[in-house]
Amino acid sequence: MKIGVFVCHCGSNIAGTVDVARVAEEARKLPDVAFASDTMYACSEPGQEGIIEAIREHNLDGVVVASCTPRMHEPTFRRTVERAGLNRYMFEMANIREHVSWIGKDIEANTGKAIDLVAMAVAKLTHDKRLTAKKFSINKRVMVIGGGVAGIQAALDCADGGLEVVLVEKTPSIGGKMSKLDKTFPTIDCSSCILGPKMVDVAQHPNITLYANAEVAGVQGYVGNFEVSVNRKATYVDWEACTGCGQCMEKCPSKKSRDVFNEDIGTTTAINIPFPQAIPKKASINPEFCMKLTKGKCGVCEKICPTKAIRFDQTDAEAVENVGAIVVATGFDLFDHTRYGEYGGGRYTDVITSIQYERLLSASGPTGGHIKRPSDGKEPENVVFIQCVGSRDKSIGRPYCSGFCCMYTAKQAILTKDHLPESQSYVFYMDIRAPGKLYDEFTRRAMEEYGARYIRGRVSMIYPKGDRYVVRGADTLMGAAVEVEADLVVLAVGAESAKGAPQLAEKLRISYDTYGFYMESHPKLRPVETNTAGVYLAGACQGPKDIPSSVGQGSAAAAKVLALFSKDQLESDPQISEVDIKRCVGCGKCIETCPFTAIELTEFRGQPKAKVIETVCQGCGNCTTTCPQGAIQLQHFTDNQILAEVNVLCQQTLPNYG
Amino acid sequence: MSPTYAYYPGCSGLGTSAEYDRSTRAVCKTLGIELVDIPDWSCCGSTPAHTVDHALSCALSARNIGQAEKLDVEGIITPCPSCLTNLKTASHRMRNPEFKARVEKLLDEPVENRLPVMSVLQVLFEQVGPRRIADRVTESLSGLRLAPYYGCIMNRPPEIMDFDDCENPIAMDRLMAALGADIAPFPLKVECCGASFGVARKGMVMKLSGKLLDAAEDVRADAMVTACPLCQMNLDLRQKQINAANNARHNMPVFYYTQLIGKALGLGEDSLMLDNLIVRPVGAFRKMEEVRRSAS
Ligand SMILES: Cc1cc2nc3c(=O)[nH]c(=O)nc-3n(C[C@H](O)[C@H](O)[C@H](O)COP(=O)(O)OP(=O)(O)OC[C@H]3O[C@@H](n4cnc5c(N)ncnc54)[C@H](O)[C@@H]3O)c2cc1C
Ligand code: SF4
Ligand code: SF4
């Protein structure tokens, strides 16, 4: 076999701490290596051309590139060798950047390790086989999970592009956080006036199927052919029949039900439509508060409903949807301020959260858009805003910036002045972070035109005094302690990942960070992709994001789906398991370990045998380590290939290091 | 068998806060907690020591810990939050072997550092518990409205003190409620009273303690209840000075919580020493009786 080795400098990324020329020189001495050289940027055009030239000139059978992580450029180099006429699996990569140059500064040790890794790759390559991908057809339907503004945008863009869309939303209506907002920065336009029409479009679009009050229960399959089971939770109302007339709400005697939409400012009836612009505009019963469901008496709504839509015996139902791609847009949740004991820890009635304040400001909110203190309904004179509650605070495990609180606090200060011209707003802040288009101008306006008094420093304590609150903090610009008396305190609570986000990630087999936000495939170059093919991200589920970015990402995810679906067939990855029928004894151990249920039992000449379902296998290799017979082998990572690597490493003919 | 603890009264317990020490001993005895004084205990260094040298300051407390280890006890307890801080900090720091070695070298003997260190408040709250105390009440305090004041160091820093909530502690609230008292939502539970600045910068105490008294008045408390000798002294002994400085007219009794537990359990004046309080509690008790009479 004739192998070519290319050792990349990656600028100074690798060459700075690895003697790349020596790695190439040592590689040249390895058996089967017919050509070795070092190259400035292997992935650049001249770099790739160099590889192609060498393959042709030296008649190479396979290529090893020692450079960065395969995650980054394995596909690039596979295409390169293919262009030179080789099979794309006659290629190996040695990661001498992330695994070597980036983790140590000792050039001697690094060079030794790089030489080892190259030798291993060469050894493996001598056992590599040509593999060919199979083609399979794709189901050109898409599921969007989460009906906030990001999910709505993605769904509409896909549907307008001609795709069939299934939108799954956990709560009884789509709209997400944006539907709860009064006005939106930086233009102060009415939130429901810009979101409302989009929500209606979702309801009316012939290509969109909406499952509200539903959650994804399980995901099977792979890009192009996912099978998603959706749990449609009971609403106790037949939504086919319900016309959303709202008569039930008027008559329901149970008026103390949690008002989730209004963020628990006030209460609602046990049967309700969450808000006037809800999509779908259908009633549902909160079983915890319904007297019929808890105590067996009442049933008023059943009698009153003109379309006889009430179904007290309704149960959860399952729907199964086959789709080719999934867009995850499950958004975020807000920090629970009761964790801050110094701010009252939820004990003080007039210390509320920013989203509760949005509901107070909103004309469709519980106070009809009048700012009234929850405790006594009085109009506040002094309103104190505290930023970074649950953001940029290591001590409570939230070291990150939530991104939009500076902006929405400025907005709320402006709106406060609009609603109550006599009022005075104070804003305690740490820094003002307003980098978007027209954002800095906006926060300045809050200070300069609307007279909000900005105080730089954290608040150490809030305590009640009479019917007001004393807010004590530091003014770090003045270098003094300050106390402000407030009638109402609004906490700019930071963003957290949506509840249940990690569990959903596990169902979708995508990654999430320490805080539960979903991880993009590459933070710069693949911002809406995940590491699972066919699953895309949009909106604040990936990290705190304002509306413009969420919408932008929703459209970007839709574009990715449309691009994916522009082909009729996809190629499957041939790096999957294969059963050697002769060796298999049909014990079924592999079936038990496969996390993807990709193996089934069949019969071959009367004997039980394992069989890999090619399209389901993810190539994780669990089965190969389980099989007592060594009968099941992962293509491109066979026992022989791995042993070849281990052998070279153990032969100790290589220079010692470390 | 009743639990036995090594007891560290602290210097103030033998002097300025004798009534705290006396009532603590009496209450513990009545509730079946046995106290053995740490033999030959020495001063914990109070506030000055740790500002000078950590190892030396910890050695003072480590010596007391070592003395307690020679007894057959479950742990070390002290009524004074300042002593508690020093004992707990020493014990906490000595978990670092290097630091422990330095301290042992200063003491010329090894310290095992195995005994838990707790406040008397913690033991009463966790070991005995409000419910069992409620069962023993003979003279309910119903009608007495109390502002529980913990001071700034009883629960701080939380990773060392490791008891109750550092922003909104509730142990004393619950114990007092168990005695039948009415608990005012006192917002400044963990604020500083000015501590030993009473000597160096009196104005500071006038301002900070004055605020506490104002706040207690605001929540219509008849009396404050404390767990710290220094807080009690600032609020009680200096109340007249504070009134003068702030142009106020407070007449707010400031109890130790052990005095009130003792009273509710029916203990006599010789163990409660209510007479030692500067602001006389008679008025508060009279009001309590009136409230009760009008309720019945
Ligand atoms: C107080 C406040 C004021 C704000 N003001 C502004 C502003 O003025 N301008 C601006 O640009 N931005 C503002 N923002 C930010 C704005 O809310 C977000 O940018 C936006 O909501 C992000 O949209 P999203 O669709 O990603 O997430 P979300 O709005 O959170 O929507 C996510 C949706 O997914 C659903 N969901 C969650 N989990 C699941 C699941 N497992 N299955 C199915 N569905 C699920 C949720 O129910 C929700 O409907 C504000 C935020 C706050 C908190
Ligand atoms: S009364 Fe019937 S139709 Fe009208 S909103 Fe209620 S359930 Fe729907
Ligand atoms: S049956 Fe339940 S939802 Fe219907 S009116 Fe009665 S309490 Fe309301």
Short mmCIF file of C-alpha atoms in Angstrom, two decimals, chain A residues 340-342 347-348 460-461 463-466 472 483, chain B residues 165 167-168 185-191 211 215 218:
data_model
loop_
_atom_site.label_atom_id
_atom_site.label_comp_id
_atom_site.label_asym_id
_atom_site.label_seq_id
_atom_site.Cartn_x
_atom_site.Cartn_y
_atom_site.Cartn_z
CA TYR A 340 -32.47 35.98 46.26
CA GLY A 341 -33.30 36.24 49.97
CA GLU A 342 -31.93 39.78 50.06
CA ARG A 347 -42.17 37.50 50.28
CA TYR A 348 -42.81 41.07 49.22
CA SER A 460 -27.71 44.56 48.39
CA MET A 461 -31.08 44.55 50.00
CA TYR A 463 -36.88 45.79 52.81
CA PRO A 464 -40.36 47.08 53.46
CA LYS A 465 -40.85 50.29 55.31
CA GLY A 466 -44.43 51.25 55.92
CA ARG A 472 -30.34 49.77 49.28
CA GLU A 483 -31.01 54.10 49.38
CA ASP B 165 -30.89 31.14 55.89
CA GLU B 167 -30.77 36.47 54.35
CA ASN B 168 -33.96 35.48 56.08
CA PRO B 185 -42.18 40.55 59.95
CA PHE B 186 -38.97 42.31 60.90
CA PRO B 187 -37.20 43.34 57.70
CA LEU B 188 -33.76 44.05 59.15
CA LYS B 189 -33.13 40.66 60.76
CA VAL B 190 -29.57 40.37 59.59
CA GLU B 191 -28.53 44.01 59.46
CA LYS B 211 -32.48 52.22 62.19
CA ALA B 215 -37.85 49.41 61.96
CA ASP B 218 -42.56 50.41 62.27
#
